Coordinates of C-alpha atoms in Angstrom, one line a residue:
M30 CA 0.0 0.0 0.0
Q31 CA 1.4 3.4 -0.9
T32 CA 2.3 5.9 1.8
V33 CA 0.3 9.0 2.4
E34 CA 3.1 11.0 0.7
Q35 CA 3.0 8.8 -2.4
V36 CA -0.8 9.2 -2.5
Q37 CA -0.5 13.0 -2.2
K38 CA 1.9 13.1 -5.2
R39 CA -0.5 10.9 -7.2
L40 CA -3.4 13.1 -6.3
E41 CA -1.5 16.2 -7.4
R42 CA -1.0 14.6 -10.9
M43 CA -4.6 13.3 -11.2
L44 CA -6.8 15.9 -9.7
K45 CA -7.8 19.5 -10.6
P46 CA -6.8 22.0 -7.9
D47 CA -10.3 22.4 -6.5
R48 CA -10.8 18.6 -6.3
L49 CA -7.4 18.3 -4.7
Q50 CA -8.3 20.9 -2.1
H51 CA -11.6 19.0 -1.4
S52 CA -9.8 15.7 -1.0
Y53 CA -7.5 17.2 1.6
G54 CA -10.5 18.7 3.3
V55 CA -12.3 15.3 3.4
A56 CA -9.2 13.6 4.7
R57 CA -8.9 16.1 7.6
E58 CA -12.6 15.9 8.4
A59 CA -12.6 12.1 8.2
A60 CA -9.7 11.9 10.6
R61 CA -11.5 14.3 13.0
L62 CA -14.7 12.3 12.8
A63 CA -12.8 9.1 13.3
D64 CA -11.2 10.5 16.5
L65 CA -14.7 11.6 17.7
Y66 CA -16.3 8.2 17.0
R67 CA -13.3 6.1 18.1
A68 CA -12.3 4.8 14.7
D69 CA -8.7 4.8 13.3
P70 CA -7.9 8.4 12.3
Q71 CA -5.0 7.4 10.0
K72 CA -7.1 4.9 8.1
A73 CA -9.9 7.6 7.8
Y74 CA -7.4 10.1 6.6
Y75 CA -6.1 7.7 4.0
A76 CA -9.6 6.8 2.7
G77 CA -10.5 10.5 2.7
L78 CA -7.5 11.3 0.5
C79 CA -8.3 8.5 -1.9
H80 CA -12.1 8.9 -2.1
D81 CA -12.1 11.2 -5.3
I82 CA -9.0 9.9 -6.9
C83 CA -10.9 9.0 -10.1
K84 CA -13.2 12.0 -10.1
N85 CA -11.4 13.9 -12.9
M86 CA -11.1 10.8 -15.1
P87 CA -13.3 10.6 -18.2
A88 CA -16.5 8.7 -17.6
Q89 CA -15.5 5.9 -19.9
E90 CA -12.3 5.3 -18.0
Q91 CA -14.2 5.3 -14.7
L92 CA -16.5 2.7 -16.3
Q93 CA -13.6 0.5 -17.2
W94 CA -12.4 0.5 -13.6
I95 CA -15.9 -0.3 -12.4
K96 CA -16.2 -3.3 -14.8
R97 CA -12.8 -4.6 -13.6
S98 CA -14.2 -4.8 -10.1
A99 CA -16.8 -7.4 -11.0
I100 CA -19.3 -5.8 -8.6
M101 CA -22.9 -6.3 -9.8
L102 CA -24.6 -2.9 -10.1
D103 CA -28.2 -2.0 -11.1
D104 CA -29.3 -0.1 -14.2
A105 CA -30.0 3.0 -12.1
F106 CA -26.4 3.2 -11.1
Y107 CA -25.2 3.2 -14.7
C108 CA -27.6 6.1 -15.4
Q109 CA -25.8 8.3 -12.9
P110 CA -22.2 9.0 -14.1
P111 CA -21.6 11.5 -11.2
I112 CA -21.6 8.6 -8.7
W113 CA -19.3 6.3 -10.7
H114 CA -16.0 7.7 -9.4
G115 CA -16.2 6.1 -5.9
F116 CA -16.6 2.6 -7.3
A117 CA -13.9 3.2 -9.9
A118 CA -11.6 4.6 -7.2
A119 CA -11.9 1.5 -5.0
Q120 CA -10.7 -0.7 -7.9
Y121 CA -8.1 1.8 -8.9
I122 CA -6.5 2.1 -5.5
R123 CA -6.6 -1.7 -5.1
E124 CA -4.8 -2.4 -8.4
E125 CA -2.6 0.7 -8.8
M126 CA -1.8 1.5 -5.2
G127 CA -1.8 -1.9 -3.6
V128 CA -4.6 -1.1 -1.1
E129 CA -6.0 -4.4 0.2
D130 CA -7.7 -3.0 3.4
E131 CA -11.4 -3.8 2.8
E132 CA -12.5 -1.0 5.2
I133 CA -10.7 1.6 3.2
L134 CA -11.9 0.1 -0.1
G135 CA -15.5 0.1 1.2
A136 CA -15.3 3.7 2.4
V137 CA -14.0 4.9 -0.9
R138 CA -16.5 2.7 -2.9
Y139 CA -19.6 3.8 -1.1
H140 CA -18.9 7.5 -0.4
T141 CA -21.3 8.6 -3.1
T142 CA -24.2 6.2 -2.5
G143 CA -23.9 4.7 1.0
R144 CA -25.1 1.1 1.4
A145 CA -27.2 -1.0 3.8
G146 CA -25.1 -1.9 6.9
M147 CA -22.4 0.7 6.4
S148 CA -19.3 0.2 8.5
L149 CA -18.1 2.9 10.8
L150 CA -15.4 4.0 8.4
E151 CA -17.9 4.1 5.5
K152 CA -20.2 6.4 7.5
I153 CA -17.2 8.6 8.4
V154 CA -16.0 9.1 4.8
F155 CA -19.6 9.4 3.5
T156 CA -20.2 12.2 6.1
A157 CA -16.8 13.9 5.7
D158 CA -17.4 14.2 2.0
L159 CA -20.4 16.5 2.7
T160 CA -19.1 18.3 5.8
E161 CA -15.5 19.2 5.0
E162 CA -14.5 22.8 5.4
N163 CA -14.8 23.8 1.7
R164 CA -18.3 22.5 1.3
D165 CA -21.1 25.1 0.9
Y166 CA -24.7 24.1 0.2
P167 CA -28.0 25.1 1.9
D168 CA -28.1 22.4 4.6
I169 CA -24.3 22.4 5.4
W170 CA -24.6 23.7 9.0
T171 CA -27.4 21.2 9.8
V172 CA -25.3 18.3 8.5
R173 CA -22.1 19.6 10.4
T174 CA -24.1 19.9 13.6
L175 CA -25.5 16.4 13.2
A176 CA -22.1 15.0 12.4
N177 CA -20.8 16.2 15.7
Q178 CA -23.8 14.8 17.7
S179 CA -24.6 11.5 15.9
L180 CA -22.9 9.9 12.9
E181 CA -26.0 7.8 12.2
Q182 CA -28.2 10.9 12.2
A183 CA -25.9 12.7 9.9
V184 CA -25.8 9.8 7.4
F185 CA -29.6 9.5 7.5
Y186 CA -30.0 13.3 6.9
I187 CA -27.5 13.2 4.0
L188 CA -29.3 10.2 2.5
R189 CA -32.7 12.0 2.8
Y190 CA -31.2 15.2 1.3
N191 CA -29.7 13.3 -1.6
L192 CA -32.8 11.2 -2.3
G193 CA -34.9 14.4 -2.1
K194 CA -32.8 16.1 -4.8
L195 CA -33.1 13.0 -7.0
L196 CA -36.8 12.8 -6.5
V197 CA -37.3 16.5 -7.3
N198 CA -35.2 16.2 -10.4
G199 CA -36.8 12.9 -11.5
G200 CA -33.5 11.1 -11.4
P201 CA -33.1 7.3 -10.9
I202 CA -32.2 6.0 -7.5
C203 CA -29.6 3.3 -7.4
R204 CA -30.1 0.2 -5.2
D205 CA -27.3 1.0 -2.7
C206 CA -28.7 4.4 -1.9
W207 CA -32.3 3.4 -1.2
E208 CA -31.1 0.2 0.6
A209 CA -28.9 2.4 2.8
Y210 CA -31.9 4.7 3.6
N211 CA -34.3 1.8 4.3
H212 CA -31.7 0.1 6.5
L213 CA -31.5 3.2 8.7
V214 CA -35.3 3.6 8.7
F215 CA -35.8 0.1 10.0
S216 CA -32.8 0.0 12.3
K217 CA -32.5 1.3 15.9
E218 CA -29.5 3.5 14.9
I219 CA -31.6 6.6 14.3
T220 CA -34.5 8.5 15.9
R221 CA -36.9 10.4 13.8

């Protein structure tokens, strides 16, 4: 597995400046949340750095990495190129950077969609992606507040926010996303 310094050099080559800044922000926020929720801050930082490594790749290249992973995905997933980069990145960091840690791979893979039964690290990177210091959207302060109080509540809010945008715009909803939402609705992890 490549060192953090090697990953940083790779990111500098692969990402546009604003995406690079975002990746550093997610890494820092993921490490902070990991410390808060008793996870491994170094592992969270690493996953946060890697989460968008394929974001600036052409869609067809992302698709090739996804196909190499042999993960079965639904039609709704393939109709949403903006969420492909996480799945592509998981395969990319496995093959090109020697990452074999399944926790890191899962956190990178599911940072755009979530999934039912998310691990702690997956929840941390999923949340850090939307709460890092450079993010600015209408509900940012609500999500940041929730992230500091309950990781599960923050994940649930983000899923509802994302699903709401998809429904308003008439977009398809991939299986991982609605299964993540339903899992939290039926679990004892959140209060409504």
